[in-house]
Amino acid sequence: MFMQGSIRRVVLVALPLCFGAAVPVHAAKTTDADLERRFNDTVRPFVKTYCIGCHGGSTPVASFDLQQFTTLQSVVRGHAHWALVLEKITSKEMPPAEAKQPSDAVRQRIINWMGEVGRNEARKHAGDPGEVLARRLSNAEYNNTIRDLTGVDLRPAREFPVDPANQAGFDNSAESLIMSPGLMDKYLQAARNVADHMVLKPNGFDFAPHPMLVETDREKYSVQRIVNFYDSQPTDFAEYFQAAWRFKHRAALGKPRATLAAIAADSKVSPKYLPMVWQALEETREDVGPLAKLQAMWRELPAPKGNQPDLARAGTIQMRDFVRKIRRHTAKLITSPTAPGLNGNSQPMIHWRNSQIAATHRDFDPTALRVEGEPPAADIIVTRGPTFGGGEAQALKKAVAEYIKERQEDPDLVVPAGQRAKYEAAFARFSSVFPDKFALRERGRFYPIDALDEGRFLSAGLHNVMGYFRDDVTLIDLILDEKGKKELDTLWEEFEFISEYTVKTHLQFVFNGGGGGRGINVPRPTFAEATTEKTIFRYRDEYLLRTAEANNPVIAQAIRDFFGSVNSSIRWVEHARVAAEPKHLEALLKFAARAYRRPIEQDEREEILAYYRELRDKSNLSHEEAMRASIVSLLVSPDFCYRIDMTETRPAASSLNAKMAAAVPTKPLSPYALASRLSYFLWSSMPDDELFARAAAGDLTKPAVLAAQV
């Protein structure tokens, strides 16, 4: 059951206020034994003589019974009563005027004793604000805790009512942060919304910036992570030219001992690729071809005359643009082979074409060169991508014509008569260092024409199916270190695990015409049968049979590779999902510990796992559904929704905190935490600037400070 805050005036705060006002601050320290002796020798006789007559017996006046206080500790526990006694004795309101009166000396001895009791208690509990009440997280704390817990700034508390403030204007006190049934409903809905963002991975789970409930959500999350990785890599040629220039002129730039690796780190480029660029620019000398022109541009860059690290920026950008133009016009143009009964845009052939493109980013197309005296090359086939409607076909035709025109009119592709071999070798060396692509983040149906069909990130370029294809071998070979390669491999594995894109693409292949009709003699499988190894290889064998007459080993191998890749990917996901379930449950337990902000105990582990199993066995939920429901249960638990702070000397006294007290070591409160725990009556009596100044100095529980506020 949730605990509600209430106003508590704890002993260590109240005693100095009650007993210390009229006593010198720097009085000598006393002990419990001394105070107990003086209580028996002086205070009890005083009470018996002047007070018990009215405030004792079976019907004490104002129900104010003083004969119950027989020890020092009973006085400490009843400090509220004794605060009133002190007030009345000090003002001489008591004993009443008509009653017997003590002498001023006797009266002062009682006042002094009360003050010393307060100081003694404050000394014993210095730094301890007393019992700390459990309270729900404030809206700001809830949002921040969810952000830290999930890694995503979801801000679910935006749907909560504004936190009420206590009488002093603070909105983080137990007195005001209560939990109503209506608010509990909002906490439950917030927990469900957070759980909707959960995404299961092979080794645990994470949270996405958006809900992860449908196929498009899963694909968007996975694709964007890979695209972001590609975009974050240092693949701008201009940055490498700039880094190489800084290395060349390192002495003039004030770093005479800098190494290439140090320059790479300072310029935030790949230390793996920069030496290749440096060698191409400085350590080889080309006579012809694009690298010779690039080296000439390199030599024309201005030399710095002092600390001018960006002096060559404009020149390096021109060099980059030159490289990009040459590589665009000399990229390998690969089209799929065809055979009777086999469309070049079928999935096996598109898969083959994509594989060839990925393998040739560091190659060049010799037919792009125009040798003087030689006849022009045959018509260039740029792409055979399928089109939708006449309008798109015309737009593609125009874009292809413009690309061919650019390529045919590029003066840097002109070769003198009789020198084709020499120039081809020069272009090959240039292309090996400067690829046309490091990674393909976007691929339409008409690649390399990118003016149409935009926005298909990581796409395989299929006709009307959103399949995916990985093309980043060049990035791995030239830019990434082992850590980066491992991270990228993990992203692609998680993409397959999260979205099962191979399964979905294959089902489209089977049920949307790619695998049925047009001579395919495979009986139409059921949905469950479609992804089995038997069915996949049955389609493979039928495709091989259909294309056998073509006697084309390239086509035969492409078909084997395609269906083999599909089967291995689907089998991997099946095994990975089974192996991941216990890892997800272990991650759930770790999540619980982080949510509770403390280690969880064995009985709690068993309770969390038992709830998950009940959801699976009795409620027939899937593994993912049960995981989401388990997360909801953790996020509405009092252990998460409530804040339970520790003091230096003891934990807060509450059943809710019993397990935490045993698991978490106590520690002093910070000045801010201390200030936020003090009772509101102290806040209301102290100016804000003084309150926080004293809190920062750690003085809020010192008797002298508290006495000064009365």
XYZ file of C-alpha atoms in Angstrom:
710
model
C 0.000 0.000 0.000
C 1.319 3.439 -0.883
C 2.391 5.688 1.996
C 1.162 9.250 2.271
C 3.330 12.056 3.623
C 2.423 13.789 6.845
C 3.983 16.657 8.783
C 6.586 15.308 11.188
C 8.469 17.444 13.706
C 11.334 15.116 14.516
C 13.220 15.235 17.792
C 16.590 16.315 16.486
C 15.119 19.422 14.833
C 12.498 20.305 17.397
C 14.534 19.884 20.588
C 17.014 22.642 19.825
C 14.118 24.885 18.852
C 12.161 24.026 21.964
C 14.871 23.906 24.566
C 17.710 26.021 23.273
C 16.285 29.493 22.857
C 17.007 30.983 26.260
C 20.347 29.349 27.028
C 23.833 30.563 26.084
C 24.976 28.857 22.910
C 28.450 27.895 24.101
C 27.526 26.285 27.443
C 29.679 23.378 28.609
C 28.803 19.945 27.266
C 26.796 17.703 29.544
C 26.106 13.988 29.567
C 22.951 11.903 29.753
C 23.925 10.774 33.235
C 24.350 14.335 34.466
C 21.044 15.426 32.936
C 19.276 12.393 34.392
C 20.668 13.197 37.861
C 19.592 16.838 37.635
C 16.170 15.745 36.392
C 15.660 13.620 39.515
C 17.205 16.179 41.896
C 15.739 19.415 40.507
C 13.172 19.026 37.729
C 10.930 16.301 39.165
C 10.652 18.063 42.564
C 9.841 21.305 40.733
C 7.098 19.620 38.703
C 5.674 17.909 41.771
C 5.637 21.164 43.728
C 4.384 23.619 41.130
C 2.704 21.641 38.291
C 1.225 18.253 39.250
C -1.551 19.827 41.278
C -3.238 20.932 38.060
C -1.499 18.825 35.406
C -1.719 15.395 36.987
C -4.161 12.918 38.396
C -7.040 11.340 36.536
C -8.320 14.558 34.982
C -5.361 16.875 34.310
C -6.180 20.441 33.236
C -6.297 20.794 29.422
C -5.485 17.051 29.274
C -1.904 18.122 29.873
C -0.437 15.409 32.117
C 3.102 15.965 33.444
C 3.302 13.144 35.943
C 3.890 10.652 33.084
C 7.419 12.043 32.627
C 9.573 10.054 35.042
C 12.885 9.793 33.120
C 15.079 11.904 30.861
C 14.143 9.815 27.828
C 10.440 10.290 28.500
C 11.057 14.051 28.392
C 12.921 13.720 25.080
C 10.092 11.667 23.603
C 7.543 14.202 24.849
C 9.440 17.232 23.627
C 6.267 18.883 22.331
C 4.810 18.978 25.854
C 8.032 20.299 27.273
C 8.293 22.993 24.634
C 5.042 24.375 26.034
C 6.337 23.997 29.587
C 9.435 26.001 28.631
C 7.353 28.699 26.997
C 5.040 29.079 30.017
C 7.812 29.028 32.625
C 9.975 31.505 30.683
C 7.087 33.963 30.287
C 6.058 33.379 33.956
C 2.559 32.444 32.853
C 2.944 29.280 34.880
C 2.475 28.611 37.668
C -0.640 30.818 37.587
C -0.389 34.117 39.476
C -2.708 32.863 42.244
C -0.586 29.738 42.779
C 2.616 29.281 44.710
C 5.565 30.765 42.778
C 9.170 29.455 42.465
C 12.053 31.820 42.981
C 13.745 33.268 39.891
C 16.841 31.168 40.608
C 14.819 27.937 40.721
C 12.883 28.910 37.616
C 16.179 29.615 35.772
C 17.625 26.247 36.778
C 14.695 24.513 35.107
C 15.074 26.644 31.982
C 18.809 25.930 31.873
C 18.224 22.196 32.190
C 15.745 22.186 29.316
C 18.201 24.052 27.096
C 20.988 21.633 27.899
C 18.734 18.685 27.076
C 18.126 20.188 23.632
C 21.787 20.813 22.947
C 22.747 17.352 24.159
C 20.233 15.703 21.809
C 21.337 17.890 18.907
C 24.973 16.903 19.489
C 24.132 13.211 19.539
C 22.146 13.454 16.281
C 24.159 16.104 14.428
C 23.612 15.736 10.673
C 20.639 13.399 11.133
C 17.330 14.983 10.106
C 15.461 12.116 11.710
C 12.887 9.893 10.145
C 12.689 10.339 6.381
C 9.255 9.828 4.893
C 8.764 7.781 1.765
C 7.265 9.916 -0.973
C 6.451 9.454 -4.614
C 8.802 10.850 -7.193
C 7.986 14.359 -8.287
C 7.084 14.815 -11.952
C 10.567 16.111 -12.736
C 12.189 13.237 -10.838
C 9.946 10.726 -12.611
C 10.846 12.078 -16.066
C 14.544 12.180 -15.250
C 14.498 8.692 -13.722
C 12.762 7.243 -16.785
C 15.315 8.974 -19.000
C 18.242 7.576 -17.024
C 16.644 4.137 -16.845
C 15.772 3.820 -20.545
C 18.342 6.097 -22.164
C 15.528 7.942 -23.952
C 13.959 11.253 -22.953
C 10.320 10.075 -23.083
C 8.911 12.524 -20.472
C 5.846 10.437 -19.581
C 4.960 12.763 -16.667
C 3.756 15.415 -19.100
C 0.323 13.832 -18.718
C 0.445 14.064 -14.911
C -1.167 16.877 -12.878
C 1.188 19.606 -11.739
C 2.909 18.672 -8.478
C 1.280 20.471 -5.512
C 3.486 22.534 -3.223
C 3.510 22.507 0.567
C 2.905 25.610 2.661
C 6.458 26.842 2.092
C 6.224 26.490 -1.697
C 8.301 23.319 -2.055
C 6.963 20.644 -4.434
C 9.313 17.821 -3.407
C 8.173 17.106 0.124
C 6.316 14.099 1.473
C 3.638 16.409 2.878
C 2.473 17.287 -0.657
C 3.561 14.403 -2.906
C 0.738 11.985 -2.197
C -0.650 9.291 -4.487
C -4.348 9.426 -5.349
C -6.277 6.708 -7.213
C -6.604 9.009 -10.227
C -2.888 9.694 -10.279
C -2.189 5.980 -9.919
C -4.126 5.412 -13.157
C -1.844 7.906 -14.876
C 1.239 6.173 -13.487
C -0.057 2.896 -14.889
C -0.660 4.405 -18.322
C 2.758 6.061 -18.253
C 4.373 2.707 -17.456
C 2.548 1.107 -20.388
C 3.709 3.878 -22.695
C 7.306 3.404 -21.574
C 7.070 -0.366 -22.057
C 5.765 0.192 -25.596
C 9.201 1.616 -26.434
C 10.990 -1.588 -25.418
C 12.925 -3.385 -28.132
C 14.279 -6.904 -27.661
C 17.836 -7.611 -28.815
C 19.912 -10.792 -28.948
C 21.647 -10.018 -25.637
C 19.030 -7.997 -23.743
C 16.637 -5.172 -24.439
C 16.700 -1.447 -24.983
C 14.246 1.405 -25.487
C 13.596 3.239 -28.739
C 12.695 6.931 -29.158
C 9.316 5.846 -30.541
C 6.894 2.973 -29.817
C 8.003 -0.419 -31.147
C 4.692 -2.138 -31.759
C 4.433 -2.676 -35.532
C 6.754 -3.776 -38.335
C 7.411 -0.276 -39.640
C 8.454 0.870 -36.145
C 10.986 -1.934 -35.871
C 12.422 -1.288 -39.310
C 12.621 2.465 -38.776
C 14.478 2.014 -35.489
C 16.979 -0.471 -36.899
C 17.562 1.296 -40.212
C 18.070 4.676 -38.586
C 20.704 3.304 -36.210
C 22.734 1.915 -39.116
C 22.301 5.049 -41.231
C 23.393 7.156 -38.257
C 26.471 4.956 -37.898
C 27.340 5.401 -41.579
C 26.804 9.152 -41.387
C 29.022 9.436 -38.303
C 32.041 7.901 -40.029
C 34.842 10.133 -41.382
C 34.407 9.550 -45.129
C 34.774 13.097 -46.467
C 37.816 13.167 -48.760
C 38.326 16.870 -48.028
C 38.978 16.118 -44.353
C 41.709 13.651 -45.301
C 43.314 16.098 -47.719
C 43.203 18.723 -44.973
C 44.756 16.326 -42.450
C 47.496 15.339 -44.912
C 48.224 19.048 -45.535
C 48.545 19.655 -41.789
C 50.942 16.751 -41.512
C 53.020 18.086 -44.404
C 53.234 21.508 -42.767
C 53.299 20.302 -39.174
C 56.449 22.268 -38.304
C 54.997 25.566 -39.521
C 51.772 24.796 -37.644
C 53.669 24.366 -34.373
C 53.672 20.535 -34.230
C 57.034 19.455 -35.659
C 56.946 16.032 -33.985
C 53.353 15.146 -34.849
C 52.801 11.740 -36.421
C 50.205 10.786 -38.985
C 48.306 8.952 -36.262
C 48.352 12.052 -34.042
C 47.180 14.264 -36.895
C 44.421 11.756 -37.685
C 43.231 11.801 -34.077
C 43.336 15.601 -33.936
C 41.472 15.901 -37.269
C 38.967 13.166 -36.323
C 39.672 11.064 -39.406
C 40.557 7.387 -39.712
C 44.181 6.594 -38.793
C 43.766 3.561 -41.032
C 42.849 5.482 -44.194
C 44.916 8.663 -43.799
C 48.260 6.924 -44.556
C 46.777 5.624 -47.835
C 45.766 9.137 -48.833
C 49.148 10.517 -47.764
C 50.971 7.895 -49.844
C 48.815 8.652 -52.890
C 49.516 12.386 -52.619
C 53.148 12.478 -51.516
C 54.942 9.176 -51.810
C 54.046 8.258 -55.401
C 54.363 10.372 -58.511
C 51.854 9.894 -61.323
C 52.421 11.171 -64.847
C 48.920 10.676 -66.272
C 45.390 10.116 -65.178
C 43.260 11.532 -62.354
C 45.832 10.954 -59.627
C 48.378 13.059 -61.529
C 45.890 15.923 -61.664
C 44.998 15.468 -58.009
C 48.690 15.601 -57.066
C 49.058 18.809 -59.038
C 46.141 20.326 -57.118
C 47.787 19.112 -53.914
C 51.064 20.834 -54.737
C 49.232 24.086 -55.436
C 47.778 24.292 -51.930
C 49.165 27.333 -50.057
C 51.812 26.844 -47.380
C 51.074 28.346 -43.954
C 53.204 31.174 -42.606
C 52.191 30.637 -39.028
C 49.321 29.079 -37.115
C 46.890 28.883 -40.052
C 45.433 25.351 -39.803
C 42.487 26.092 -42.139
C 44.416 27.961 -44.826
C 44.045 25.152 -47.378
C 40.338 24.458 -46.712
C 39.053 25.820 -50.039
C 41.664 23.901 -52.009
C 40.971 20.604 -50.278
C 37.253 20.986 -51.031
C 38.083 21.456 -54.724
C 40.193 18.306 -54.585
C 37.311 16.389 -53.003
C 34.852 17.574 -55.645
C 37.245 16.464 -58.364
C 37.528 12.977 -56.850
C 33.764 12.667 -56.511
C 33.197 13.678 -60.125
C 35.721 11.200 -61.485
C 34.348 8.350 -59.374
C 30.760 9.117 -60.333
C 31.664 8.972 -64.009
C 33.845 5.846 -63.751
C 31.832 3.711 -61.322
C 31.181 0.162 -62.401
C 27.798 -0.120 -64.095
C 26.462 -3.583 -63.369
C 23.232 -5.004 -64.682
C 21.744 -8.363 -63.900
C 22.085 -11.257 -66.363
C 18.923 -12.636 -67.867
C 17.803 -16.006 -69.114
C 14.621 -17.363 -70.666
C 11.994 -17.442 -67.955
C 14.121 -15.377 -65.526
C 13.530 -11.663 -65.057
C 16.624 -9.591 -64.336
C 14.652 -7.790 -61.620
C 13.805 -10.960 -59.724
C 15.102 -11.174 -56.184
C 17.924 -13.657 -56.939
C 19.241 -11.450 -59.747
C 18.919 -8.191 -57.772
C 20.790 -9.888 -54.921
C 23.561 -10.861 -57.350
C 23.768 -7.330 -58.779
C 23.964 -5.798 -55.301
C 26.754 -8.203 -54.367
C 28.705 -7.215 -57.462
C 28.253 -3.512 -56.766
C 29.429 -3.978 -53.165
C 32.546 -5.780 -54.390
C 33.534 -3.176 -57.007
C 33.414 0.186 -55.229
C 37.217 0.370 -55.584
C 37.163 -0.625 -59.260
C 36.422 1.503 -62.300
C 34.680 1.000 -65.619
C 37.228 1.032 -68.501
C 34.460 1.765 -71.000
C 34.149 5.210 -69.410
C 37.449 6.253 -71.031
C 37.346 7.858 -74.476
C 40.517 7.075 -76.428
C 41.356 9.382 -79.319
C 41.104 7.536 -82.584
C 39.032 4.684 -81.181
C 35.339 4.305 -81.993
C 32.919 5.330 -79.249
C 31.813 2.660 -76.839
C 28.587 0.810 -77.372
C 25.435 2.147 -75.796
C 25.809 2.310 -72.029
C 23.304 0.326 -69.987
C 23.073 2.278 -66.768
C 20.156 0.542 -65.073
C 17.285 -1.814 -65.709
C 15.237 -0.830 -62.697
C 11.478 -1.405 -63.036
C 9.250 1.654 -63.377
C 5.669 2.442 -62.402
C 3.713 4.179 -65.133
C 4.721 6.251 -68.130
C 5.596 9.331 -66.111
C 8.211 7.560 -64.038
C 9.605 5.800 -67.120
C 10.106 9.154 -68.871
C 11.721 10.687 -65.786
C 14.125 7.749 -65.545
C 14.950 7.940 -69.244
C 15.793 11.632 -68.892
C 17.957 11.072 -65.794
C 19.885 8.264 -67.515
C 20.464 10.444 -70.578
C 21.821 13.254 -68.415
C 24.162 10.846 -66.614
C 25.492 9.465 -69.908
C 25.963 12.994 -71.283
C 27.961 14.043 -68.193
C 30.143 10.977 -68.508
C 30.738 11.375 -72.240
C 31.583 15.066 -71.939
C 33.965 14.803 -68.972
C 37.344 16.045 -70.302
C 39.224 14.152 -67.599
C 38.141 10.868 -69.181
C 39.842 11.614 -72.501
C 42.866 9.426 -73.268
C 45.537 10.176 -75.909
C 45.698 7.762 -78.819
C 47.542 4.557 -78.120
C 47.713 5.023 -74.332
C 44.633 3.142 -73.125
C 46.583 0.568 -71.133
C 48.660 3.202 -69.356
C 45.604 5.260 -68.465
C 43.572 2.259 -67.388
C 46.319 1.358 -64.935
C 46.369 4.973 -63.660
C 42.599 5.023 -63.195
C 42.754 1.660 -61.432
C 45.325 2.980 -58.931
C 43.242 6.104 -58.362
C 40.015 4.132 -57.872
C 41.651 1.716 -55.453
C 42.453 4.602 -53.096
C 39.301 6.636 -53.700
C 36.164 4.413 -53.854
C 32.963 5.560 -55.481
C 31.150 4.684 -52.221
C 32.285 3.704 -48.753
C 28.819 2.418 -47.842
C 25.474 2.488 -49.583
C 23.020 4.073 -47.165
C 20.318 4.645 -49.802
C 19.529 2.559 -52.849
C 16.567 2.993 -55.157
C 15.396 0.720 -57.943
C 17.460 2.709 -60.451
C 20.871 2.792 -58.772
C 23.235 4.522 -59.604
C 20.623 7.027 -60.744
C 19.619 8.649 -57.452
C 17.441 11.505 -58.710
C 14.355 9.280 -58.448
C 13.076 6.797 -55.908
C 14.627 8.531 -52.914
C 14.320 7.578 -49.249
C 14.821 3.816 -49.553
C 17.524 3.569 -46.871
C 19.537 0.330 -46.897
C 17.126 -0.962 -49.516
C 17.959 -3.895 -51.770
C 16.391 -1.949 -54.646
C 13.657 -4.502 -55.261
C 10.626 -3.758 -57.404
C 7.869 -3.183 -54.831
C 9.174 -5.082 -51.811
C 11.087 -3.303 -49.051
C 13.929 -5.790 -48.779
C 17.341 -4.784 -47.448
C 20.928 -5.365 -48.488
C 24.150 -4.671 -46.624
C 26.805 -2.821 -48.625
C 29.635 -1.512 -46.425
C 32.658 -3.722 -47.214
C 34.643 -0.708 -48.430
C 33.922 1.204 -45.241
C 35.214 -1.747 -43.222
C 38.313 -2.224 -45.385
C 39.393 1.423 -45.493
C 37.948 3.277 -42.491
C 36.848 1.128 -39.557
C 39.006 -0.368 -36.850
C 38.087 -3.645 -35.162
C 35.876 -1.919 -32.620
C 33.948 -0.086 -35.330
C 33.573 -3.250 -37.404
C 32.220 -5.136 -34.395
C 29.749 -2.343 -33.664
C 28.527 -2.319 -37.268
C 28.193 -6.115 -37.365
C 26.161 -5.941 -34.166
C 23.843 -3.303 -35.629
C 23.099 -5.491 -38.647
C 22.564 -8.581 -36.492
C 20.176 -6.639 -34.296
C 18.401 -5.320 -37.406
C 17.688 -8.879 -38.527
C 16.743 -9.982 -35.008
C 14.427 -7.030 -34.338
C 12.636 -6.749 -37.676
C 13.132 -10.203 -39.302
C 13.429 -8.402 -42.609
C 14.643 -11.516 -44.436
C 11.572 -13.453 -43.306
C 9.232 -10.700 -44.471
C 11.003 -10.254 -47.798
C 10.903 -13.991 -48.427
C 7.190 -14.164 -47.627
C 6.615 -11.380 -50.150
C 8.663 -13.378 -52.627
C 6.549 -16.488 -52.083
C 3.058 -14.999 -51.862
C 3.267 -11.903 -54.089
C 4.208 -13.543 -57.339
C 7.994 -13.696 -56.985
C 7.922 -17.413 -56.322
C 4.646 -18.464 -57.847
C 3.508 -18.733 -61.452
C 5.672 -18.103 -64.538
C 6.760 -21.715 -64.764
C 7.421 -22.301 -61.056
C 6.156 -25.789 -60.193
C 6.401 -25.515 -56.397
C 3.042 -26.171 -54.669
C 1.890 -23.057 -52.855
C 3.015 -23.533 -49.224
C 1.176 -22.507 -46.097
C 2.372 -19.442 -44.215
C 4.191 -21.609 -41.673
C 5.774 -23.789 -44.365
C 7.014 -20.891 -46.474
C 10.104 -20.176 -44.357
C 11.199 -23.762 -43.759
C 14.490 -24.948 -45.191
C 12.651 -27.554 -47.247
C 10.469 -24.959 -48.981
C 13.314 -22.482 -49.533
C 15.508 -25.073 -51.211
C 12.564 -26.369 -53.215
C 12.307 -22.904 -54.763
C 16.073 -22.882 -55.306
C 15.967 -26.178 -57.176
C 13.014 -25.030 -59.296
C 14.844 -21.829 -60.270
C 17.942 -23.839 -61.223
C 15.805 -26.164 -63.308
C 14.063 -23.273 -65.027
C 17.387 -21.618 -66.029
C 19.317 -24.777 -66.884
C 18.946 -24.253 -70.640
C 20.801 -20.934 -70.401
C 23.901 -22.876 -69.268
C 25.104 -19.750 -67.481
C 27.242 -20.554 -64.419
C 26.886 -16.964 -63.159
C 23.110 -17.286 -63.003
C 23.289 -20.731 -61.395
C 25.662 -19.508 -58.707
C 23.561 -16.389 -58.121
C 20.504 -18.566 -57.491
C 22.383 -20.826 -55.069
C 23.843 -17.844 -53.195
C 20.495 -16.105 -52.909
C 18.489 -18.999 -51.496
C 21.390 -20.086 -49.310
C 21.610 -16.582 -47.835
C 17.856 -16.454 -47.213
C 17.873 -19.820 -45.447
C 20.910 -19.070 -43.261
C 19.468 -15.705 -42.178
C 16.091 -17.184 -41.246
C 17.691 -20.098 -39.381
C 19.961 -17.674 -37.482
C 16.977 -15.641 -36.282
C 15.170 -18.783 -35.120
C 18.122 -19.938 -33.035
C 18.951 -16.424 -31.800
C 15.424 -15.875 -30.504
C 15.456 -19.095 -28.503
C 18.901 -18.315 -27.089
C 17.890 -14.733 -26.262
C 14.938 -15.463 -23.938
C 16.997 -16.311 -20.826
C 19.204 -13.305 -21.573
C 16.105 -11.102 -21.715
C 14.962 -12.385 -18.319
C 18.369 -11.709 -16.804
C 18.255 -8.219 -18.311
C 14.801 -7.796 -16.766
C 16.233 -8.528 -13.316
C 19.041 -6.022 -13.875
C 16.447 -3.513 -15.034
C 14.512 -4.102 -11.801
C 17.607 -3.364 -9.706
C 18.207 -0.137 -11.600
C 14.535 0.806 -11.377
C 14.484 0.166 -7.626
C 17.783 2.023 -7.252
C 19.166 -0.808 -5.111
C 20.128 -4.486 -5.421
C 17.158 -6.838 -5.485
C 16.939 -9.846 -3.192
C 16.401 -13.470 -4.083
C 12.701 -13.511 -3.188
C 12.171 -10.474 -5.427
C 13.985 -12.176 -8.308
C 11.744 -15.184 -7.929
C 8.636 -13.015 -7.754
C 9.549 -11.153 -10.969
C 10.266 -14.373 -12.856
C 7.132 -16.054 -11.493
C 5.008 -13.157 -12.761
C 6.616 -13.474 -16.210
C 5.930 -17.234 -16.292
C 2.332 -16.667 -15.223
C 1.868 -14.243 -18.097
C 3.236 -16.837 -20.524
C 1.516 -19.936 -19.152
C -1.818 -18.674 -17.863
C -2.423 -15.545 -19.929
C -0.952 -17.042 -23.128
C 1.136 -13.967 -23.863
C 4.066 -14.108 -26.228
C 7.564 -13.645 -24.878
C 7.667 -10.015 -26.013
C 4.213 -9.255 -24.587
C 5.154 -10.822 -21.252
C 8.367 -8.803 -21.155
C 6.445 -5.567 -21.721
C 3.906 -6.449 -19.029
C 6.727 -7.301 -16.608
C 8.332 -3.921 -17.219
C 4.985 -2.250 -16.511
C 4.745 -4.108 -13.198
C 8.196 -2.847 -12.197
C 7.423 0.746 -13.161
C 4.258 0.877 -11.031
C 5.910 -0.768 -8.039
C 6.277 1.381 -4.897
C 9.977 0.511 -5.016
C 10.207 2.529 -8.239
C 7.531 5.190 -7.825
C 8.525 6.099 -4.283
C 11.701 7.753 -3.120
C 13.169 6.480 0.112
C 16.251 8.370 1.284
C 18.874 7.286 3.762
C 20.326 9.154 6.738
C 23.787 8.928 8.217
C 22.736 7.031 11.308
C 19.637 5.054 10.422
C 17.235 4.341 7.560
C 13.732 5.697 7.460
C 11.409 3.595 9.586
C 8.966 2.059 7.144
C 8.097 -1.414 5.977
C 8.556 -0.251 2.405
C 12.189 0.520 3.149
C 13.071 -2.610 5.127
C 14.737 -4.408 2.239
C 16.538 -1.317 1.065
C 17.929 -0.732 4.540
C 19.479 -4.171 4.529
C 20.917 -3.864 1.028
C 22.185 -0.280 0.806
C 24.777 1.255 3.133
C 23.715 4.425 4.869
C 25.452 7.680 4.012
C 25.159 11.370 4.909
C 22.572 13.416 3.098
C 23.730 16.104 0.714
C 22.997 19.719 1.718
C 20.153 19.915 -0.815
C 18.675 16.608 0.314
C 18.972 17.732 3.926
C 17.190 20.992 3.234
C 14.416 19.229 1.330
C 13.745 16.887 4.260
C 13.404 19.432 7.065
C 9.906 20.121 8.338
C 8.062 22.913 6.646
C 7.778 25.040 9.786
C 11.543 25.576 9.706
C 11.376 26.609 6.049
C 8.592 29.069 6.701
C 10.539 30.775 9.469
C 13.790 31.191 7.511
C 14.395 33.371 4.435
C 15.118 31.293 1.341
C 18.550 32.766 0.681
C 19.642 32.086 4.258
C 18.142 28.591 4.229
C 20.118 27.489 1.169
C 23.259 29.284 2.292
C 23.153 27.376 5.572
C 22.313 24.149 3.772
C 25.372 24.551 1.552
C 27.481 25.052 4.674
C 25.965 21.984 6.348
C 24.737 24.034 9.336
C 21.018 23.317 9.341
C 21.045 20.903 12.266
C 23.419 22.784 14.557
C 21.757 23.951 17.788
C 23.119 27.474 17.506
C 21.644 27.910 14.048
C 18.276 26.499 14.971
C 18.089 28.458 18.191
C 18.748 31.627 16.296
C 15.613 31.086 14.209
C 13.198 31.168 17.169
